[in-house]
Short mmCIF file of C-alpha atoms in Angstrom, two decimals:
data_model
loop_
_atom_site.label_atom_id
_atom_site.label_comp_id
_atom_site.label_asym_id
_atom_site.label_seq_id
_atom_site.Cartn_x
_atom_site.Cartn_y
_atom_site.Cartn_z
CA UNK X 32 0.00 0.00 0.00
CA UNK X 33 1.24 3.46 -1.13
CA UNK X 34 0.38 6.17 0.99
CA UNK X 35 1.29 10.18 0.25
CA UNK X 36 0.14 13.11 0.42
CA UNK X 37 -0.75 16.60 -1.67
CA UNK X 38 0.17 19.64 -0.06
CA UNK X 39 -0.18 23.00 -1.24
CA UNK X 40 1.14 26.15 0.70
CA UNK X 41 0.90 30.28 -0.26
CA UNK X 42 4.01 31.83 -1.98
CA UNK X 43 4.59 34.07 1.34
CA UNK X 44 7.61 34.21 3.35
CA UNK X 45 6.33 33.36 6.41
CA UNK X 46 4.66 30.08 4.75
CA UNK X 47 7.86 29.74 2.59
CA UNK X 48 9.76 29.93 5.64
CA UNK X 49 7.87 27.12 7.21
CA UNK X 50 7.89 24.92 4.36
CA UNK X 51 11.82 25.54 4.55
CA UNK X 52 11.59 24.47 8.32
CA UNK X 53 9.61 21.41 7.31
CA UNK X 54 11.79 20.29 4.49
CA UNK X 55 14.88 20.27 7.29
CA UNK X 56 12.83 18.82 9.62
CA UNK X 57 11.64 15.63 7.55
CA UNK X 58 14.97 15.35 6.39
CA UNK X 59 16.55 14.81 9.37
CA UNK X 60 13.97 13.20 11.05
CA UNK X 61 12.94 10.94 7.99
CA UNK X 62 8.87 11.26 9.05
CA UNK X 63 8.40 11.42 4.69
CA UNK X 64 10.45 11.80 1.74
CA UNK X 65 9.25 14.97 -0.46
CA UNK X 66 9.32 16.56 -3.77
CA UNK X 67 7.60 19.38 -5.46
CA UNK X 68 4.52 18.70 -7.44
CA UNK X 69 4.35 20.43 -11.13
CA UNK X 70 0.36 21.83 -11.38
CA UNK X 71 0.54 24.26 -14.28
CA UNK X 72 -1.19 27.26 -14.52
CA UNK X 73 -5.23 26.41 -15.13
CA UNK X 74 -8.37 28.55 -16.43
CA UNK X 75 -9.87 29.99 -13.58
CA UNK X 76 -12.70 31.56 -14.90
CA UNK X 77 -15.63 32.30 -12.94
CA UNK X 78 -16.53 31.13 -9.56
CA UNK X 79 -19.18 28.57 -10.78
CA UNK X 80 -16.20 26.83 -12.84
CA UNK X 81 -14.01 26.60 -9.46
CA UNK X 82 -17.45 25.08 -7.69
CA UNK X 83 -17.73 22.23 -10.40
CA UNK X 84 -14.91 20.66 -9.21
CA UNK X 85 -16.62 19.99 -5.60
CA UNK X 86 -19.76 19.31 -7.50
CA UNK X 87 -18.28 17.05 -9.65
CA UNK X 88 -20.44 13.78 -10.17
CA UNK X 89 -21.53 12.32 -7.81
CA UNK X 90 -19.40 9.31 -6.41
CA UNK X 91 -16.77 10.11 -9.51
CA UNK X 92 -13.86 10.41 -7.18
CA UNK X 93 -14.17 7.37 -4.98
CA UNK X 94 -15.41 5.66 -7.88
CA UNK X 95 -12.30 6.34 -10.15
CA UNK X 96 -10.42 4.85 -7.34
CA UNK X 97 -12.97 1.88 -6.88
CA UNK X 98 -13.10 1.30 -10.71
CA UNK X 99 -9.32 1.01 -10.74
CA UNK X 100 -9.34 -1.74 -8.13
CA UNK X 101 -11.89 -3.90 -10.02
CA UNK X 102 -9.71 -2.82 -12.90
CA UNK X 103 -6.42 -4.66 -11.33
CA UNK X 104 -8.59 -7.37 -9.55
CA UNK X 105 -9.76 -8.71 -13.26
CA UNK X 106 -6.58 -8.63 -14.68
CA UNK X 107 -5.65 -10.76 -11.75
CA UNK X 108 -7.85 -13.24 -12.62
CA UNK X 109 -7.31 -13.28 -15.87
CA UNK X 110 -3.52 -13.36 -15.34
CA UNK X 111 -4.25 -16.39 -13.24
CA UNK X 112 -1.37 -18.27 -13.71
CA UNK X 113 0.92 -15.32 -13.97
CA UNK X 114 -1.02 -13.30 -11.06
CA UNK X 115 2.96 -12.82 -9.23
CA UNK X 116 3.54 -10.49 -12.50
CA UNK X 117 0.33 -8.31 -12.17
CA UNK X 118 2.64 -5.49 -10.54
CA UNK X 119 4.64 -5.21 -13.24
CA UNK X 120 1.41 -4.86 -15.46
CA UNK X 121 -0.60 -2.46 -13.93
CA UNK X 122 1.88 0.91 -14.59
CA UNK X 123 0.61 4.33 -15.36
CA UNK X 124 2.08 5.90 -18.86
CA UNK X 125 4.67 3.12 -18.45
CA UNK X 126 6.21 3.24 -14.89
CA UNK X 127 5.57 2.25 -11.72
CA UNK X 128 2.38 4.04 -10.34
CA UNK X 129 4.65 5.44 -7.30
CA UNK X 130 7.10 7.26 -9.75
CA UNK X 131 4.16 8.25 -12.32
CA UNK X 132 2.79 9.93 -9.00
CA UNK X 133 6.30 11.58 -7.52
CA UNK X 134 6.97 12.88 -10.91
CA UNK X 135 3.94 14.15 -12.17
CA UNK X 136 3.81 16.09 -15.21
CA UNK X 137 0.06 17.41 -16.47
CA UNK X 138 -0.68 15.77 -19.14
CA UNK X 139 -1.74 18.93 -21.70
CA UNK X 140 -2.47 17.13 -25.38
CA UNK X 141 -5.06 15.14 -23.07
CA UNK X 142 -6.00 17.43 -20.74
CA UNK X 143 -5.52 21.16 -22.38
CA UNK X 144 -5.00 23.91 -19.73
CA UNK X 145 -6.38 26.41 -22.08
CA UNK X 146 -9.91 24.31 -21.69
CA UNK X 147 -12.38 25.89 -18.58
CA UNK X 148 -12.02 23.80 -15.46
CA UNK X 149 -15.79 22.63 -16.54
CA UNK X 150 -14.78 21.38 -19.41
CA UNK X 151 -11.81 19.28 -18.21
CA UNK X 152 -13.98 17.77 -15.06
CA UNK X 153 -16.73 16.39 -17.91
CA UNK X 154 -13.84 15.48 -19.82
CA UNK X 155 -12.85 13.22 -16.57
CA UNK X 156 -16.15 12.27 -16.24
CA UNK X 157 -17.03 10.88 -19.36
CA UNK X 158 -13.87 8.69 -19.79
CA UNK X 159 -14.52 7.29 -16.37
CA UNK X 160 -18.22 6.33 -16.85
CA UNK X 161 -16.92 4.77 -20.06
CA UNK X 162 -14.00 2.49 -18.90
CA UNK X 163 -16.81 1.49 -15.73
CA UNK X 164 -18.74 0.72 -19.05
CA UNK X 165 -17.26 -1.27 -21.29
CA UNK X 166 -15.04 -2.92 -18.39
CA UNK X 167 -18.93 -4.44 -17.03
CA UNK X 168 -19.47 -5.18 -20.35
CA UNK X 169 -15.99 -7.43 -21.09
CA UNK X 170 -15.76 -8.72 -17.07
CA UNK X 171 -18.94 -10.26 -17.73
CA UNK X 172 -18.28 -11.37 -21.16
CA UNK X 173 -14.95 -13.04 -19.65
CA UNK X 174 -16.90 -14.46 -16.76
CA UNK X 175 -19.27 -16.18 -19.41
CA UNK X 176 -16.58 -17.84 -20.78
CA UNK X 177 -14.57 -19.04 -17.70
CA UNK X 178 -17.87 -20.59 -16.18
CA UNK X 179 -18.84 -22.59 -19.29
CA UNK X 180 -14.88 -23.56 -19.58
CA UNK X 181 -15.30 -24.54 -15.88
CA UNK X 182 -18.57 -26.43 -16.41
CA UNK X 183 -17.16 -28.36 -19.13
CA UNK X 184 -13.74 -28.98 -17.05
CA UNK X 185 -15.40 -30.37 -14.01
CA UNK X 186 -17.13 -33.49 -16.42
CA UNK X 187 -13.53 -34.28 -17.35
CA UNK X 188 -12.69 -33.90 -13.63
CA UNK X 189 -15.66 -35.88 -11.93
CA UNK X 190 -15.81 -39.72 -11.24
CA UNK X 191 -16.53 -42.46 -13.89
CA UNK X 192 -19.80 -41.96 -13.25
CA UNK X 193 -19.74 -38.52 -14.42
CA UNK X 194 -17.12 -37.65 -16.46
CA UNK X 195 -16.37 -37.66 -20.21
CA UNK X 196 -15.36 -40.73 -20.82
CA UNK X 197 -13.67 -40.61 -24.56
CA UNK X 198 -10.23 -40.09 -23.52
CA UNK X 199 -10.38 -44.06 -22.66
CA UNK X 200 -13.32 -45.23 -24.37
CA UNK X 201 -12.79 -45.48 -28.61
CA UNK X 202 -15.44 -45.40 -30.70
CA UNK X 203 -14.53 -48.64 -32.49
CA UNK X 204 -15.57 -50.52 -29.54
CA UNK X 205 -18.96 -49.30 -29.29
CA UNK X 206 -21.78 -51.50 -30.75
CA UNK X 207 -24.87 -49.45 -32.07
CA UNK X 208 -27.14 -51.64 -34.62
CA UNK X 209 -30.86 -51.84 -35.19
CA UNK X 210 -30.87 -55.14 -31.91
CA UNK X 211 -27.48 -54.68 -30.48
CA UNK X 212 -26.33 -51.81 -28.43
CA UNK X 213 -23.58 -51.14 -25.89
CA UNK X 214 -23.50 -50.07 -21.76
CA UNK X 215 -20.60 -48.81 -20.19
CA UNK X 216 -20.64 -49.71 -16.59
CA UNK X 217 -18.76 -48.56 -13.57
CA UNK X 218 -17.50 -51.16 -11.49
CA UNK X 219 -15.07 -50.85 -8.41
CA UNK X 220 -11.46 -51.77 -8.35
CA UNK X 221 -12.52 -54.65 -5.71
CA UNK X 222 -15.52 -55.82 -7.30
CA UNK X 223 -13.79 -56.74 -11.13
CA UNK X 224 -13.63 -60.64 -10.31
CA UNK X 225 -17.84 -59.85 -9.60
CA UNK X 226 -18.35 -58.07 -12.63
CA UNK X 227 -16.45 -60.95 -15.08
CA UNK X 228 -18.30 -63.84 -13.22
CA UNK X 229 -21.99 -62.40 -13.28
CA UNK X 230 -22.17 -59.74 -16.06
CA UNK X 231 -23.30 -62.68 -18.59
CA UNK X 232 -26.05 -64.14 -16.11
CA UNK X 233 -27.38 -60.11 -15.87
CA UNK X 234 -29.48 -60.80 -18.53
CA UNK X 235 -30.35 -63.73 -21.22
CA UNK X 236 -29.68 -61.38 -23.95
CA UNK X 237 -25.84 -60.31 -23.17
CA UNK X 238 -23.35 -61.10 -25.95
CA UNK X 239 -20.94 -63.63 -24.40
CA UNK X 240 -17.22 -62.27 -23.73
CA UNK X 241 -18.12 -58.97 -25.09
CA UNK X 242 -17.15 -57.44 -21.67
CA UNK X 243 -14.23 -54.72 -22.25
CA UNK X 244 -12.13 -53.14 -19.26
CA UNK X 245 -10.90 -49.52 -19.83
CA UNK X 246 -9.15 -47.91 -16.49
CA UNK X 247 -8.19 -44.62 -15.38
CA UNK X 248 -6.68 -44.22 -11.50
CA UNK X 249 -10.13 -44.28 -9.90
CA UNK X 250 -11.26 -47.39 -11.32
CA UNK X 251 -12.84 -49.27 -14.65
CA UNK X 252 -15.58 -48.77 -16.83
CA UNK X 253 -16.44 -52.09 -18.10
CA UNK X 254 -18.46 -52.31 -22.41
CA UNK X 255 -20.87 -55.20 -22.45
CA UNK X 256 -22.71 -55.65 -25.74
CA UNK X 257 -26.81 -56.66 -25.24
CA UNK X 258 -29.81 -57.03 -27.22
CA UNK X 259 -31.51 -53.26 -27.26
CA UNK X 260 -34.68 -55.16 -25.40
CA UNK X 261 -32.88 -56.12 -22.35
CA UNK X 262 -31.17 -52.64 -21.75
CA UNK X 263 -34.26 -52.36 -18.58
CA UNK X 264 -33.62 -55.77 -17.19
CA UNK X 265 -30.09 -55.44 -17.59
CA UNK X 266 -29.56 -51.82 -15.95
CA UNK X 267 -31.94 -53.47 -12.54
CA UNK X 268 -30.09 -56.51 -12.01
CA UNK X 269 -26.51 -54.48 -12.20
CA UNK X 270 -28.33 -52.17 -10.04
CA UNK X 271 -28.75 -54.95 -7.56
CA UNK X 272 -25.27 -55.93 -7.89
CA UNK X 273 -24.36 -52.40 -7.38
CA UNK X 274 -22.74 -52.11 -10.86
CA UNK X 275 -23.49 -48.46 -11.96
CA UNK X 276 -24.78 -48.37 -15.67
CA UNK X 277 -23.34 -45.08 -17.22
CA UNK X 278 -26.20 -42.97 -19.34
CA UNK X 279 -23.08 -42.08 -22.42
CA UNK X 280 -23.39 -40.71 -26.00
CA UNK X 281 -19.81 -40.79 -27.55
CA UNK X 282 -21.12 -38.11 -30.22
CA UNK X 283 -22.41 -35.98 -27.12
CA UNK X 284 -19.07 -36.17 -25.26
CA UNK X 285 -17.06 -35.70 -28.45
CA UNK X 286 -18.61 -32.39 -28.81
CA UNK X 287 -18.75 -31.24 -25.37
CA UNK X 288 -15.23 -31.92 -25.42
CA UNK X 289 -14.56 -30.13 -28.66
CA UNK X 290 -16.61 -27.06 -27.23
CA UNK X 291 -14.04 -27.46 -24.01
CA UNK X 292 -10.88 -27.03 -26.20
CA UNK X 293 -12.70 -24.24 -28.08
CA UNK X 294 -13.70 -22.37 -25.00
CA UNK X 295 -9.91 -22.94 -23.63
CA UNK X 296 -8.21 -21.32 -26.50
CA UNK X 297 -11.01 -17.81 -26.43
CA UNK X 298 -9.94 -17.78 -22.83
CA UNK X 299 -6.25 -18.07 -23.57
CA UNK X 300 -7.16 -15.23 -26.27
CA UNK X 301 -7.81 -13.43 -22.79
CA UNK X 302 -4.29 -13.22 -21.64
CA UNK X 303 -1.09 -14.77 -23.33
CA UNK X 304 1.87 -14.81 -21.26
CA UNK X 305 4.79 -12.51 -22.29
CA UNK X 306 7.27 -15.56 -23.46
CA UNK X 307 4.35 -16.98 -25.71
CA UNK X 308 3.87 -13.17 -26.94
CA UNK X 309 7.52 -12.96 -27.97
CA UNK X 310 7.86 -16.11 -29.59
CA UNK X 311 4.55 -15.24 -31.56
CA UNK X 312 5.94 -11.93 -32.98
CA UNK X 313 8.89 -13.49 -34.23
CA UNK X 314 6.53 -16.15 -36.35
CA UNK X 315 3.94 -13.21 -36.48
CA UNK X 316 1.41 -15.18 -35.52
CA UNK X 317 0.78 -13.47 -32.08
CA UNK X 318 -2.74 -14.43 -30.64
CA UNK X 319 -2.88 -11.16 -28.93
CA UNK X 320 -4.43 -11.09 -25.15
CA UNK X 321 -7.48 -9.14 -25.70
CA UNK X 322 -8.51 -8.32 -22.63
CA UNK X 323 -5.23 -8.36 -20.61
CA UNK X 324 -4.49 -5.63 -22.99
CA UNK X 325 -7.73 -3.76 -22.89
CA UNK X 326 -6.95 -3.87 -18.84
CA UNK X 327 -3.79 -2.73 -18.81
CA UNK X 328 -4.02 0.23 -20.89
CA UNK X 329 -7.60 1.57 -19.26
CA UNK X 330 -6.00 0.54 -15.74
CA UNK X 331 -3.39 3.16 -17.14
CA UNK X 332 -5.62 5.87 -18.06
CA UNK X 333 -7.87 5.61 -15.26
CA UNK X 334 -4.85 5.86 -12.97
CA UNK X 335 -3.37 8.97 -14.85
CA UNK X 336 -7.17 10.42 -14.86
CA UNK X 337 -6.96 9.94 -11.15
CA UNK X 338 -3.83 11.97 -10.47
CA UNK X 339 -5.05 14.79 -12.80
CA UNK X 340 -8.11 15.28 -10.38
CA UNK X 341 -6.20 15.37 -7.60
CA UNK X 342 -4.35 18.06 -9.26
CA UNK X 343 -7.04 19.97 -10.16
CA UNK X 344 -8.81 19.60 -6.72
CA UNK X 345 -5.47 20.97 -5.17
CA UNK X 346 -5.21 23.46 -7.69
CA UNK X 347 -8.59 24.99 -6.99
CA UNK X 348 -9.05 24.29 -2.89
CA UNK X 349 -5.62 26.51 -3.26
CA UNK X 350 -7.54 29.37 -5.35
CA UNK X 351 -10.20 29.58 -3.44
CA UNK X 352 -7.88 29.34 0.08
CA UNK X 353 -5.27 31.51 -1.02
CA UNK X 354 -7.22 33.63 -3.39
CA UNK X 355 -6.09 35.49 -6.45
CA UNK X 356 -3.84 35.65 -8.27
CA UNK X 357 -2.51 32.67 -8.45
CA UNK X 358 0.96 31.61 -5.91
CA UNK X 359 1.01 28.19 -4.31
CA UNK X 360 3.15 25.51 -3.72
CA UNK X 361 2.37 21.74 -4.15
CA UNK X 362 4.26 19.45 -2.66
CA UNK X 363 4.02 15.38 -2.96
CA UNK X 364 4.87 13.98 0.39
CA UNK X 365 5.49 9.81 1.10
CA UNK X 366 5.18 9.64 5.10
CA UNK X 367 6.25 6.70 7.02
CA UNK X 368 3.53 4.80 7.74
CA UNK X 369 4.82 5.09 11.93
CA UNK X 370 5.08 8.98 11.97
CA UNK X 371 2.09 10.21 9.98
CA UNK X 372 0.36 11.31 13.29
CA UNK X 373 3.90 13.27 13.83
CA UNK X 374 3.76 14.48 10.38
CA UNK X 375 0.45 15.77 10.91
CA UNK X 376 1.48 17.68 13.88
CA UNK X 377 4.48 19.32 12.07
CA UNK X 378 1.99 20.05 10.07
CA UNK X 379 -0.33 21.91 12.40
CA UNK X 380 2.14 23.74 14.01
CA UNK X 381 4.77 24.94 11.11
CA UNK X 382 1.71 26.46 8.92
CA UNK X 383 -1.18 27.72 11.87
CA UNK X 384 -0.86 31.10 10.84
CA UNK X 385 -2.56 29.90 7.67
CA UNK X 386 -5.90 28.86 10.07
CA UNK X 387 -7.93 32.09 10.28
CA UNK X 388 -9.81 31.27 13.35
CA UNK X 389 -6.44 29.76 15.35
CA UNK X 390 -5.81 33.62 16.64
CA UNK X 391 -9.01 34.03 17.71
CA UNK X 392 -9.99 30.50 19.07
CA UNK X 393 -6.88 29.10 21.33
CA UNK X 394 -8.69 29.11 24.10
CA UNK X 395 -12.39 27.92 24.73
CA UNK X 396 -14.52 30.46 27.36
CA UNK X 397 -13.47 28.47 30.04
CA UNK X 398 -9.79 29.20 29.16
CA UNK X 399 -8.96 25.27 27.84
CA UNK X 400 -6.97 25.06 25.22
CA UNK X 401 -8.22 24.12 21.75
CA UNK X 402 -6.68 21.61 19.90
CA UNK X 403 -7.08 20.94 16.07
CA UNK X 404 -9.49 17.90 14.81
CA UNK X 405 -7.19 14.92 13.67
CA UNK X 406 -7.95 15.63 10.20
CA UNK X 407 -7.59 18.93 10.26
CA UNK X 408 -4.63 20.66 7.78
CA UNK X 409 -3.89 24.24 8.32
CA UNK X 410 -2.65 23.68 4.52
CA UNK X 411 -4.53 22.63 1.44
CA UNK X 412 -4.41 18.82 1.62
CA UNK X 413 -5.28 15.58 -0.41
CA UNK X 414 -4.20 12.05 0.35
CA UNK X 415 -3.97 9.42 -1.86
CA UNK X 416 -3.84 5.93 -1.19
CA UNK X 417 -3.40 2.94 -3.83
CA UNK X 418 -2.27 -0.40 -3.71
CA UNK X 419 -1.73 -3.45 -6.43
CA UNK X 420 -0.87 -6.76 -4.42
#
């Protein structure tokens, strides 16, 4: 988990002095690393532009941030046997999210700074709703896939009395005339010297030594070739015997097993893992990985979208703080997760004179000292927190 924090302070001296006090003091203390955080100059514009950016959607913010977590959980799944490389796929313009963050740069050909604040918040907003869009759309797509894969799977998985039974039963073997007709029956490993003294005596109408074993680790599935009428008498009496007759269609299993191997190469269409990519572009036949890809670059984009609002959230809280014209700092701080309450502090105390009520309020009427809320910040403030495990 990644944990810093926006700061933004006036271009004063006393508040430049302070942040000069704070940059020793973190230094030597090592409560947070810190570097300066590049917001370029934006269109103010009128007051109702700076207000859209509190009144942006509702939900948008957290939702960006929620969106990019479902974003990195699919390709997790979908990277299932490569999930230990998922890190090193979910990067913002290319690098690691931690360094896209600590060396921001605004991104102007996609986010213009000569466009009103309005403008670039609906600009946000639409390429959100439309990643949380079409990402619902291929999720469930992908899910469709992976449960009738896994359907499929678990009747090559099951017992003998479930299974698909063509990877040891041939077709060759398998009677089917206008009289004639052949069972497959599951017997038990301790119960084969049963089966080859009593499966004739089942029924009148079984074809002497037409019995067949075929054997996987479990157990055997026994063929015995019968007259068509004796298939009811036949299926009681090795009911009695507790022989289990096996309902089977080898056409039916052939192409449920054909739709398996279908199924398991659109899901492998999903995500292809970076040594089959390589060795695919040099016979340029690369079966790309559709939606690995599609995840990686929107996890991207919403990530960088991300960062640019909580730019332009600092870059107006600081406006309408600081007022006009325009002279802040921001500064990207990485606190150790042990001091933060410390950092807060430093906080509080290096940059009160920016609280307009801390003259007037130290002291309640009956002469008790007032201390700042815990999530109070004398200076403008944003914290971001991400994580990709």
């Amino acid at each position: 988990m990644a944990d810093i924090w926006l700061i933004s302070v006036p271009l004063d001296k006393t508040s430049l002095t302070s942040l000069e006090k704070l940059k020793r003091t973190i230094a030597k203390t090592n409560l947070a690393s810190c570097c300066r955080f590049s917001i370029p100059e934006l269109k103010v514009g009128m007051a109702a532009d700076l207000s859209c950016v509190f009144c942006f959607p509702e939900g948008i913010p957290g939702e960006m941030h929620s969106l990019g977590e479902r974003t990195c959980q699919c390709l997790k799944e979908v990277m299932e046997q490569s999930s230990d490389k998922v890190l090193e796929n979910t990067l913002a313009n290319g690098v690691d999210l931690l360094s896209y963050a600590t060396k921001f740069q605004w991104d102007r050909a996609k986010y213009p700074t000569a466009l009103p604040l309005r403008s670039l918040v609906d600009k946000i907003s639409k390429q959100v709703l439309q990643v949380e869009t079409e990402l619902k759309s291929r999720s469930a797509a992908y899910n469709s896939l992976k449960a009738s894969l896994k359907s499929l799977e678990r009747k090559t998985e099951g017992s003998l009395q479930t299974r698909n039974l063509n990877d040891i039963v041939r077709r060759e073997d398998l009677v089917d005339s206008e009289y004639l007709t052949t069972l497959l029956v599951v017997v038990a490993r301790g119960s084969y010297v049963q089966w080859e003294r009593s499966y004739e005596s089942l029924s009148q109408f079984v074809v002497p030594r037409s019995s067949k074993l075929y054997e996987d680790r479990e157990g055997g599935v026994f063929s015995v070739t019968l007259f068509k009428r004796a298939v009811g008498e036949f299926k009681a009496k090795a009911r009695q015997s507790k022989f289990t007759v096996r309902e089977y269609n080898f056409d039916l299993e052939e192409q449920q097993h054909q739709e398996m191997k279908q199924l398991g190469v659109a899901k492998k269409e999903q995500y292809v893992s970076q040594t089959v990519f390589y060795l695919c572009v040099c016979v340029h036949a690369c079966p790309q990985g559709i939606f690995v890809r599609w995840l990686k670059v929107n996890f991207s984009e919403l990530f960088v979208a991300w960062i640019h609002l909580k730019a332009l959230r600092v870059y107006v809280e600081s406006v309408l703080r600081y007022g006009l014209p325009v002279g802040f700092q921001a500064l990207l701080l990485q606190p150790d997760k042990k001091h933060m309450k410390k950092l807060r502090e430093e906080l509080a105390s290096l940059f009160k004179h920016l609280d307009p009520t801390a003259a007037a309020s130290k002291t309640d009427v009956r002469g008790h000292t007032q201390l700042p809320r815990a999530d109070y910040n004398p200076v403008v403030f944003k914290r971001i927190s991400f994580s990709v495990n």
